[in-house]
């Protein structure tokens, strides 16, 4: 089950298509690999490169077309954060406010005393297991709560299975760290933000994304979001859209939140994502991004620069690089949830493309 996110009136992209397929880079095994090989090896479904004001590459695979929507997985987190930033700019949310100010029911959970900023940065101390391949882990139970999967046949009949995402949030009562002291990636943090957004506006998340972002940015096609039994749209992973419209989203961020002289995303929120001092990291993050951070539901590639990324399991990516005047969008269907080699090779390929076009530092 899903809800629609309405389209806008998409501007026509400027195109200067280039042959990037034969550009070479060093992969994780120190071998020379071409962009074409990378696209094949990383199970690509769609790949778009926008650089210097033009699309220079757009390609589709495995039956995908320009009007096909593709599940974005955790790229959805960054979309949700962006709409939350718009609401912050309007004074409807305050990142420094306690989350229980917006959702008082969470006083009886491990989120009690956490701020909204803690949740944005995934630095609350709430215990939540993100083991994707364990069906009765917390994230496995979210698959059931969100209507993505049935309860496993082999499960213990006495085990608790939440009926919707809100029920799962209310069930998380164990705090394993002080709020703000550590970064740990946990998808349900995004759903806390989205429930606060719905509470202060009285609107469903799909409506908020449509009205505040998808329509104003001129989306070419309608997007959609999966919904649970309570009608809640899964903010942490449920959005599907087209390659071009996710590129529009990336370009809106690249252009400091502006489209045709209209400020859609507050610039302070864009700056806070790129340069804010509240983001943290951990050993797992540093394995991919040695000098990176996690901030406001975005991955900062290097804290000394301003490039940020929206990343989803199975190889979904929006790469937003002011240093290169560049946006890259990649849809994939990796065999595994997470693949460090595929991720690192994709990033190396993107840097090789940028350097090939002699763009600004």
mmCIF file of C-alpha atoms in Angstrom:
data_model
loop_
_atom_site.group_PDB
_atom_site.id
_atom_site.type_symbol
_atom_site.label_atom_id
_atom_site.label_comp_id
_atom_site.label_asym_id
_atom_site.label_seq_id
_atom_site.Cartn_x
_atom_site.Cartn_y
_atom_site.Cartn_z
ATOM 1 C CA UNK A 1 0.000 0.000 0.000
ATOM 2 C CA UNK A 2 1.255 3.468 -0.821
ATOM 3 C CA UNK A 3 0.290 7.128 -1.070
ATOM 4 C CA UNK A 4 1.018 9.435 -3.998
ATOM 5 C CA UNK A 5 3.284 12.472 -3.814
ATOM 6 C CA UNK A 6 2.053 14.860 -6.495
ATOM 7 C CA UNK A 7 4.253 16.063 -9.330
ATOM 8 C CA UNK A 8 5.029 19.642 -10.246
ATOM 9 C CA UNK A 9 5.662 21.235 -13.627
ATOM 10 C CA UNK A 10 9.173 20.024 -14.348
ATOM 11 C CA UNK A 11 11.596 22.344 -16.094
ATOM 12 C CA UNK A 12 13.340 20.881 -19.113
ATOM 13 C CA UNK A 13 16.888 19.860 -18.251
ATOM 14 C CA UNK A 14 19.777 21.325 -20.239
ATOM 15 C CA UNK A 15 21.720 18.479 -21.793
ATOM 16 C CA UNK A 16 25.266 18.192 -23.087
ATOM 17 C CA UNK A 17 25.692 14.433 -23.228
ATOM 18 C CA UNK A 18 29.271 13.206 -22.989
ATOM 19 C CA UNK A 19 30.919 9.822 -23.328
ATOM 20 C CA UNK A 20 31.921 8.989 -19.769
ATOM 21 C CA UNK A 21 31.818 5.199 -20.103
ATOM 22 C CA UNK A 22 35.543 4.845 -20.841
ATOM 23 C CA UNK A 23 36.804 7.081 -18.042
ATOM 24 C CA UNK A 24 39.065 4.983 -15.805
ATOM 25 C CA UNK A 25 39.679 4.922 -12.073
ATOM 26 C CA UNK A 26 41.398 2.693 -9.511
ATOM 27 C CA UNK A 27 39.001 0.307 -7.773
ATOM 28 C CA UNK A 28 39.359 -1.127 -4.255
ATOM 29 C CA UNK A 29 41.719 -3.787 -5.629
ATOM 30 C CA UNK A 30 43.932 -1.100 -7.211
ATOM 31 C CA UNK A 31 42.885 -2.176 -10.706
ATOM 32 C CA UNK A 32 42.039 0.194 -13.560
ATOM 33 C CA UNK A 33 38.280 0.010 -14.124
ATOM 34 C CA UNK A 34 36.050 1.982 -16.499
ATOM 35 C CA UNK A 35 32.808 3.723 -15.580
ATOM 36 C CA UNK A 36 31.024 1.226 -17.847
ATOM 37 C CA UNK A 37 32.483 -1.689 -15.869
ATOM 38 C CA UNK A 38 31.515 -0.047 -12.572
ATOM 39 C CA UNK A 39 27.917 0.417 -13.712
ATOM 40 C CA UNK A 40 27.725 -3.254 -14.634
ATOM 41 C CA UNK A 41 29.585 -4.575 -11.582
ATOM 42 C CA UNK A 42 27.465 -2.571 -9.127
ATOM 43 C CA UNK A 43 24.100 -3.783 -10.483
ATOM 44 C CA UNK A 44 23.032 -0.365 -11.744
ATOM 45 C CA UNK A 45 19.373 0.322 -12.633
ATOM 46 C CA UNK A 46 19.839 4.005 -13.475
ATOM 47 C CA UNK A 47 22.685 6.543 -13.486
ATOM 48 C CA UNK A 48 22.503 10.299 -14.014
ATOM 49 C CA UNK A 49 25.325 12.852 -13.874
ATOM 50 C CA UNK A 50 24.547 16.589 -13.834
ATOM 51 C CA UNK A 51 27.606 18.804 -13.884
ATOM 52 C CA UNK A 52 28.250 22.463 -14.664
ATOM 53 C CA UNK A 53 24.572 23.149 -15.344
ATOM 54 C CA UNK A 54 23.941 20.238 -17.729
ATOM 55 C CA UNK A 55 23.096 16.554 -17.734
ATOM 56 C CA UNK A 56 26.173 14.913 -19.221
ATOM 57 C CA UNK A 57 25.027 11.302 -18.757
ATOM 58 C CA UNK A 58 21.702 9.520 -18.232
ATOM 59 C CA UNK A 59 21.307 5.762 -18.649
ATOM 60 C CA UNK A 60 18.826 3.055 -17.661
ATOM 61 C CA UNK A 61 19.079 -0.708 -17.245
ATOM 62 C CA UNK A 62 16.973 -3.740 -16.317
ATOM 63 C CA UNK A 63 13.780 -2.397 -17.848
ATOM 64 C CA UNK A 64 13.989 1.036 -16.236
ATOM 65 C CA UNK A 65 12.947 4.145 -18.193
ATOM 66 C CA UNK A 66 13.047 7.877 -17.533
ATOM 67 C CA UNK A 67 9.492 7.764 -16.149
ATOM 68 C CA UNK A 68 10.058 4.645 -13.997
ATOM 69 C CA UNK A 69 9.997 5.080 -10.230
ATOM 70 C CA UNK A 70 12.520 3.166 -8.129
ATOM 71 C CA UNK A 71 12.530 2.566 -4.378
ATOM 72 C CA UNK A 72 14.994 4.946 -2.733
ATOM 73 C CA UNK A 73 15.365 3.087 0.564
ATOM 74 C CA UNK A 74 17.152 5.387 3.068
ATOM 75 C CA UNK A 75 17.538 8.235 0.584
ATOM 76 C CA UNK A 76 14.006 8.812 1.908
ATOM 77 C CA UNK A 77 15.564 9.963 5.191
ATOM 78 C CA UNK A 78 17.223 12.930 3.496
ATOM 79 C CA UNK A 79 13.986 13.873 1.715
ATOM 80 C CA UNK A 80 12.161 13.805 5.053
ATOM 81 C CA UNK A 81 14.876 15.898 6.711
ATOM 82 C CA UNK A 82 14.647 18.470 3.923
ATOM 83 C CA UNK A 83 10.907 18.923 4.443
ATOM 84 C CA UNK A 84 11.513 19.116 8.197
ATOM 85 C CA UNK A 85 14.026 21.895 7.512
ATOM 86 C CA UNK A 86 11.312 23.809 5.663
ATOM 87 C CA UNK A 87 9.050 23.438 8.706
ATOM 88 C CA UNK A 88 11.892 24.577 10.984
ATOM 89 C CA UNK A 89 12.285 27.652 8.805
ATOM 90 C CA UNK A 90 8.597 28.331 9.281
ATOM 91 C CA UNK A 91 8.893 28.068 13.071
ATOM 92 C CA UNK A 92 6.795 24.909 13.358
ATOM 93 C CA UNK A 93 9.697 22.784 14.635
ATOM 94 C CA UNK A 94 12.736 23.653 16.754
ATOM 95 C CA UNK A 95 15.753 21.293 16.623
ATOM 96 C CA UNK A 96 16.731 22.219 20.195
ATOM 97 C CA UNK A 97 13.306 21.346 21.603
ATOM 98 C CA UNK A 98 12.720 18.038 23.391
ATOM 99 C CA UNK A 99 11.076 15.478 21.141
ATOM 100 C CA UNK A 100 8.456 14.938 23.858
ATOM 101 C CA UNK A 101 7.336 18.537 23.346
ATOM 102 C CA UNK A 102 5.943 17.380 20.006
ATOM 103 C CA UNK A 103 5.192 13.747 20.871
ATOM 104 C CA UNK A 104 4.415 13.624 24.631
ATOM 105 C CA UNK A 105 3.585 9.918 24.362
ATOM 106 C CA UNK A 106 7.324 9.261 24.014
ATOM 107 C CA UNK A 107 7.938 10.276 27.649
ATOM 108 C CA UNK A 108 7.498 6.599 28.479
ATOM 109 C CA UNK A 109 10.138 5.535 25.936
ATOM 110 C CA UNK A 110 13.932 5.777 25.711
ATOM 111 C CA UNK A 111 13.532 9.034 23.725
ATOM 112 C CA UNK A 112 12.500 10.866 26.891
ATOM 113 C CA UNK A 113 14.774 13.946 27.302
ATOM 114 C CA UNK A 114 16.242 13.614 23.769
ATOM 115 C CA UNK A 115 16.056 16.691 21.544
ATOM 116 C CA UNK A 116 14.864 16.776 17.971
ATOM 117 C CA UNK A 117 18.482 17.510 16.957
ATOM 118 C CA UNK A 118 19.622 14.272 18.609
ATOM 119 C CA UNK A 119 17.139 12.415 16.445
ATOM 120 C CA UNK A 120 18.187 14.287 13.274
ATOM 121 C CA UNK A 121 21.805 13.232 13.881
ATOM 122 C CA UNK A 122 20.994 9.709 15.125
ATOM 123 C CA UNK A 123 22.718 10.478 18.410
ATOM 124 C CA UNK A 124 19.898 9.581 20.780
ATOM 125 C CA UNK A 125 20.698 6.736 23.170
ATOM 126 C CA UNK A 126 17.708 4.616 22.136
ATOM 127 C CA UNK A 127 18.461 0.912 21.651
ATOM 128 C CA UNK A 128 17.372 -0.259 18.189
ATOM 129 C CA UNK A 129 19.025 -3.073 16.234
ATOM 130 C CA UNK A 130 19.661 -2.410 12.525
ATOM 131 C CA UNK A 131 20.558 -6.014 11.562
ATOM 132 C CA UNK A 132 18.896 -6.218 8.160
ATOM 133 C CA UNK A 133 19.212 -9.951 7.648
ATOM 134 C CA UNK A 134 17.762 -10.971 11.046
ATOM 135 C CA UNK A 135 13.998 -11.175 10.678
ATOM 136 C CA UNK A 136 13.178 -10.558 14.357
ATOM 137 C CA UNK A 137 15.696 -7.730 14.878
ATOM 138 C CA UNK A 138 14.228 -4.283 15.473
ATOM 139 C CA UNK A 139 14.616 -3.369 11.802
ATOM 140 C CA UNK A 140 13.139 -6.758 10.879
ATOM 141 C CA UNK A 141 10.133 -5.960 13.042
ATOM 142 C CA UNK A 142 9.871 -2.595 11.303
ATOM 143 C CA UNK A 143 9.540 -4.486 8.002
ATOM 144 C CA UNK A 144 6.420 -6.071 9.484
ATOM 145 C CA UNK A 145 5.164 -2.890 11.193
ATOM 146 C CA UNK A 146 5.507 -0.916 7.948
ATOM 147 C CA UNK A 147 3.603 -3.478 5.830
ATOM 148 C CA UNK A 148 6.701 -4.514 3.866
ATOM 149 C CA UNK A 149 6.844 -8.141 5.011
ATOM 150 C CA UNK A 150 4.649 -10.650 6.860
ATOM 151 C CA UNK A 151 5.533 -12.069 10.263
ATOM 152 C CA UNK A 152 7.981 -14.926 9.564
ATOM 153 C CA UNK A 153 6.351 -18.349 9.642
ATOM 154 C CA UNK A 154 9.027 -19.705 11.972
ATOM 155 C CA UNK A 155 8.673 -16.948 14.583
ATOM 156 C CA UNK A 156 7.877 -17.624 18.241
ATOM 157 C CA UNK A 157 4.107 -17.201 18.714
ATOM 158 C CA UNK A 158 4.790 -15.319 21.963
ATOM 159 C CA UNK A 159 7.116 -12.760 20.365
ATOM 160 C CA UNK A 160 5.936 -9.152 20.119
ATOM 161 C CA UNK A 161 5.314 -7.847 16.597
ATOM 162 C CA UNK A 162 4.198 -4.179 16.329
ATOM 163 C CA UNK A 163 1.112 -3.552 14.211
ATOM 164 C CA UNK A 164 2.393 -0.212 12.866
ATOM 165 C CA UNK A 165 5.469 2.008 13.139
ATOM 166 C CA UNK A 166 3.935 4.168 15.899
ATOM 167 C CA UNK A 167 3.388 1.054 18.017
ATOM 168 C CA UNK A 168 7.023 0.081 17.514
ATOM 169 C CA UNK A 169 8.200 3.545 18.585
ATOM 170 C CA UNK A 170 6.154 3.286 21.784
ATOM 171 C CA UNK A 171 7.702 -0.115 22.545
ATOM 172 C CA UNK A 172 11.336 1.096 22.567
ATOM 173 C CA UNK A 173 12.032 1.727 26.243
ATOM 174 C CA UNK A 174 15.708 0.759 26.629
ATOM 175 C CA UNK A 175 18.303 3.533 26.616
ATOM 176 C CA UNK A 176 21.869 2.308 26.011
ATOM 177 C CA UNK A 177 23.793 5.616 25.849
ATOM 178 C CA UNK A 178 23.433 9.237 26.903
ATOM 179 C CA UNK A 179 21.649 11.322 24.298
ATOM 180 C CA UNK A 180 24.118 13.185 22.112
ATOM 181 C CA UNK A 181 27.151 11.115 23.107
ATOM 182 C CA UNK A 182 27.390 8.736 20.166
ATOM 183 C CA UNK A 183 26.333 8.290 16.547
ATOM 184 C CA UNK A 184 24.582 5.018 15.710
ATOM 185 C CA UNK A 185 22.596 4.562 12.520
ATOM 186 C CA UNK A 186 19.018 3.568 13.389
ATOM 187 C CA UNK A 187 16.244 3.974 10.849
ATOM 188 C CA UNK A 188 13.460 4.572 13.338
ATOM 189 C CA UNK A 189 14.955 7.936 14.314
ATOM 190 C CA UNK A 190 13.671 9.308 11.001
ATOM 191 C CA UNK A 191 10.179 8.053 11.784
ATOM 192 C CA UNK A 192 10.240 10.001 15.048
ATOM 193 C CA UNK A 193 10.983 13.169 13.049
ATOM 194 C CA UNK A 194 8.181 12.402 10.587
ATOM 195 C CA UNK A 195 5.622 11.784 13.330
ATOM 196 C CA UNK A 196 6.568 15.160 14.851
ATOM 197 C CA UNK A 197 6.132 16.760 11.419
ATOM 198 C CA UNK A 198 2.690 15.232 11.060
ATOM 199 C CA UNK A 199 1.721 16.286 14.598
ATOM 200 C CA UNK A 200 2.610 19.985 14.199
ATOM 201 C CA UNK A 201 1.003 20.321 10.756
ATOM 202 C CA UNK A 202 -1.956 17.944 10.991
ATOM 203 C CA UNK A 203 -0.956 16.573 7.572
ATOM 204 C CA UNK A 204 0.302 13.196 6.404
ATOM 205 C CA UNK A 205 3.934 12.932 5.345
ATOM 206 C CA UNK A 206 3.027 12.272 1.697
ATOM 207 C CA UNK A 207 1.025 15.509 1.629
ATOM 208 C CA UNK A 208 3.861 17.451 3.249
ATOM 209 C CA UNK A 209 6.411 16.156 0.738
ATOM 210 C CA UNK A 210 4.037 16.998 -2.118
ATOM 211 C CA UNK A 211 3.135 20.498 -0.972
ATOM 212 C CA UNK A 212 6.444 21.617 0.487
ATOM 213 C CA UNK A 213 8.963 20.004 -1.860
ATOM 214 C CA UNK A 214 7.902 17.849 -4.814
ATOM 215 C CA UNK A 215 5.518 20.357 -6.370
ATOM 216 C CA UNK A 216 7.601 23.496 -5.651
ATOM 217 C CA UNK A 217 10.774 21.919 -7.078
ATOM 218 C CA UNK A 218 8.923 21.048 -10.296
ATOM 219 C CA UNK A 219 8.966 17.245 -10.147
ATOM 220 C CA UNK A 220 8.379 15.685 -13.562
ATOM 221 C CA UNK A 221 6.533 12.587 -12.309
ATOM 222 C CA UNK A 222 4.480 11.633 -9.266
ATOM 223 C CA UNK A 223 6.421 9.865 -6.520
ATOM 224 C CA UNK A 224 4.948 7.518 -3.913
ATOM 225 C CA UNK A 225 5.594 6.325 -0.379
ATOM 226 C CA UNK A 226 4.667 3.021 1.251
ATOM 227 C CA UNK A 227 2.183 3.246 4.136
ATOM 228 C CA UNK A 228 1.574 1.074 7.178
ATOM 229 C CA UNK A 229 -1.763 -0.084 8.575
ATOM 230 C CA UNK A 230 -2.259 3.309 10.268
ATOM 231 C CA UNK A 231 -1.699 5.149 6.967
ATOM 232 C CA UNK A 232 1.730 6.416 8.017
ATOM 233 C CA UNK A 233 4.210 6.887 5.145
ATOM 234 C CA UNK A 234 7.547 5.215 5.880
ATOM 235 C CA UNK A 235 9.920 8.183 6.086
ATOM 236 C CA UNK A 236 13.026 6.091 6.711
ATOM 237 C CA UNK A 237 12.879 4.144 3.451
ATOM 238 C CA UNK A 238 9.545 4.090 1.640
ATOM 239 C CA UNK A 239 9.829 6.744 -1.087
ATOM 240 C CA UNK A 240 9.972 5.804 -4.778
ATOM 241 C CA UNK A 241 10.653 8.348 -7.522
ATOM 242 C CA UNK A 242 12.385 8.783 -10.858
ATOM 243 C CA UNK A 243 16.061 9.315 -11.518
ATOM 244 C CA UNK A 244 15.432 12.789 -12.917
ATOM 245 C CA UNK A 245 13.286 13.934 -10.005
ATOM 246 C CA UNK A 246 15.838 12.799 -7.449
ATOM 247 C CA UNK A 247 18.340 14.783 -9.525
ATOM 248 C CA UNK A 248 16.037 17.818 -9.180
ATOM 249 C CA UNK A 249 16.077 17.274 -5.416
ATOM 250 C CA UNK A 250 19.885 17.140 -5.477
ATOM 251 C CA UNK A 251 20.124 20.267 -7.624
ATOM 252 C CA UNK A 252 17.855 22.138 -5.235
ATOM 253 C CA UNK A 253 20.354 21.371 -2.473
ATOM 254 C CA UNK A 254 23.298 22.211 -4.744
ATOM 255 C CA UNK A 255 21.730 25.610 -5.480
ATOM 256 C CA UNK A 256 21.418 26.468 -1.778
ATOM 257 C CA UNK A 257 17.713 25.644 -1.664
ATOM 258 C CA UNK A 258 16.719 28.018 -4.495
ATOM 259 C CA UNK A 259 14.858 27.390 -7.730
ATOM 260 C CA UNK A 260 14.316 30.283 -10.164
ATOM 261 C CA UNK A 261 14.991 32.844 -7.405
ATOM 262 C CA UNK A 262 12.468 31.181 -5.076
ATOM 263 C CA UNK A 263 13.891 29.948 -1.761
ATOM 264 C CA UNK A 264 12.233 26.545 -1.242
ATOM 265 C CA UNK A 265 14.593 25.090 1.382
ATOM 266 C CA UNK A 266 15.903 27.617 3.943
ATOM 267 C CA UNK A 267 19.565 28.354 3.267
ATOM 268 C CA UNK A 268 20.420 28.040 6.961
ATOM 269 C CA UNK A 269 19.255 24.410 6.817
ATOM 270 C CA UNK A 270 21.418 23.699 3.759
ATOM 271 C CA UNK A 271 24.382 25.314 5.560
ATOM 272 C CA UNK A 272 23.635 23.355 8.726
ATOM 273 C CA UNK A 273 23.731 20.066 6.801
ATOM 274 C CA UNK A 274 27.011 20.956 5.072
ATOM 275 C CA UNK A 275 28.819 22.805 7.850
ATOM 276 C CA UNK A 276 26.989 22.389 11.167
ATOM 277 C CA UNK A 277 29.118 21.388 14.170
ATOM 278 C CA UNK A 278 26.741 18.830 15.647
ATOM 279 C CA UNK A 279 27.375 15.807 13.381
ATOM 280 C CA UNK A 280 29.244 12.757 14.716
ATOM 281 C CA UNK A 281 30.787 9.606 13.295
ATOM 282 C CA UNK A 282 31.721 6.090 14.391
ATOM 283 C CA UNK A 283 34.012 3.282 13.276
ATOM 284 C CA UNK A 284 31.521 1.929 10.756
ATOM 285 C CA UNK A 285 31.083 5.335 9.113
ATOM 286 C CA UNK A 286 34.852 5.951 8.973
ATOM 287 C CA UNK A 287 35.312 2.669 7.096
ATOM 288 C CA UNK A 288 33.614 4.330 4.102
ATOM 289 C CA UNK A 289 34.243 8.015 4.859
ATOM 290 C CA UNK A 290 37.504 8.390 6.850
ATOM 291 C CA UNK A 291 36.894 12.100 7.454
ATOM 292 C CA UNK A 292 33.103 12.015 7.252
ATOM 293 C CA UNK A 293 30.162 12.729 9.550
ATOM 294 C CA UNK A 294 26.435 12.069 9.780
ATOM 295 C CA UNK A 295 24.390 15.246 10.042
ATOM 296 C CA UNK A 296 20.672 15.988 9.768
ATOM 297 C CA UNK A 297 19.963 12.668 7.992
ATOM 298 C CA UNK A 298 22.700 13.277 5.390
ATOM 299 C CA UNK A 299 26.164 11.720 5.053
ATOM 300 C CA UNK A 300 28.970 14.325 4.908
ATOM 301 C CA UNK A 301 31.739 12.915 2.700
ATOM 302 C CA UNK A 302 34.506 15.032 4.254
ATOM 303 C CA UNK A 303 33.947 17.434 7.143
ATOM 304 C CA UNK A 304 36.537 19.813 5.610
ATOM 305 C CA UNK A 305 34.386 20.167 2.479
ATOM 306 C CA UNK A 306 30.682 20.618 1.644
ATOM 307 C CA UNK A 307 29.799 17.480 -0.338
ATOM 308 C CA UNK A 308 26.872 15.566 1.164
ATOM 309 C CA UNK A 309 25.168 12.330 0.211
ATOM 310 C CA UNK A 310 21.818 10.613 0.541
ATOM 311 C CA UNK A 311 22.453 6.863 0.792
ATOM 312 C CA UNK A 312 20.128 3.843 0.768
ATOM 313 C CA UNK A 313 20.700 0.104 1.054
ATOM 314 C CA UNK A 314 21.078 -1.982 -2.107
ATOM 315 C CA UNK A 315 22.997 0.880 -3.750
ATOM 316 C CA UNK A 316 20.786 3.985 -3.840
ATOM 317 C CA UNK A 317 22.675 7.291 -3.918
ATOM 318 C CA UNK A 318 22.275 11.027 -4.428
ATOM 319 C CA UNK A 319 25.685 12.735 -4.446
ATOM 320 C CA UNK A 320 25.596 16.536 -4.019
ATOM 321 C CA UNK A 321 28.992 18.190 -4.521
ATOM 322 C CA UNK A 322 29.326 22.008 -4.480
ATOM 323 C CA UNK A 323 33.090 21.472 -4.937
ATOM 324 C CA UNK A 324 32.396 19.930 -8.344
ATOM 325 C CA UNK A 325 29.146 21.795 -9.188
ATOM 326 C CA UNK A 326 27.786 18.282 -9.541
ATOM 327 C CA UNK A 327 24.852 16.025 -8.705
ATOM 328 C CA UNK A 328 24.889 12.282 -9.331
ATOM 329 C CA UNK A 329 21.965 9.903 -8.825
ATOM 330 C CA UNK A 330 22.339 6.132 -8.886
ATOM 331 C CA UNK A 331 19.683 3.427 -8.598
ATOM 332 C CA UNK A 332 20.948 -0.102 -7.996
ATOM 333 C CA UNK A 333 19.817 -3.570 -6.980
ATOM 334 C CA UNK A 334 22.780 -5.026 -5.126
ATOM 335 C CA UNK A 335 22.365 -8.678 -4.083
ATOM 336 C CA UNK A 336 23.152 -7.647 -0.475
ATOM 337 C CA UNK A 337 21.800 -4.859 1.715
ATOM 338 C CA UNK A 338 25.253 -3.335 2.225
ATOM 339 C CA UNK A 339 28.400 -3.721 0.113
ATOM 340 C CA UNK A 340 31.431 -1.637 1.053
ATOM 341 C CA UNK A 341 33.314 -2.483 -2.156
ATOM 342 C CA UNK A 342 30.436 -1.388 -4.395
ATOM 343 C CA UNK A 343 30.015 1.815 -2.399
ATOM 344 C CA UNK A 344 33.706 2.768 -2.498
ATOM 345 C CA UNK A 345 34.016 1.964 -6.200
ATOM 346 C CA UNK A 346 30.960 4.091 -6.977
ATOM 347 C CA UNK A 347 32.439 7.058 -5.084
ATOM 348 C CA UNK A 348 35.820 6.631 -6.813
ATOM 349 C CA UNK A 349 34.041 6.581 -10.178
ATOM 350 C CA UNK A 350 32.194 9.811 -9.356
ATOM 351 C CA UNK A 351 35.445 11.566 -8.431
ATOM 352 C CA UNK A 352 37.029 10.338 -11.665
ATOM 353 C CA UNK A 353 34.146 11.751 -13.710
ATOM 354 C CA UNK A 354 34.425 15.120 -11.961
ATOM 355 C CA UNK A 355 38.198 15.295 -12.393
ATOM 356 C CA UNK A 356 37.873 14.357 -16.047
ATOM 357 C CA UNK A 357 35.811 17.482 -16.637
ATOM 358 C CA UNK A 358 38.391 19.744 -14.949
ATOM 359 C CA UNK A 359 35.894 21.291 -12.587
ATOM 360 C CA UNK A 360 36.548 23.718 -9.786
ATOM 361 C CA UNK A 361 38.125 22.488 -6.539
#
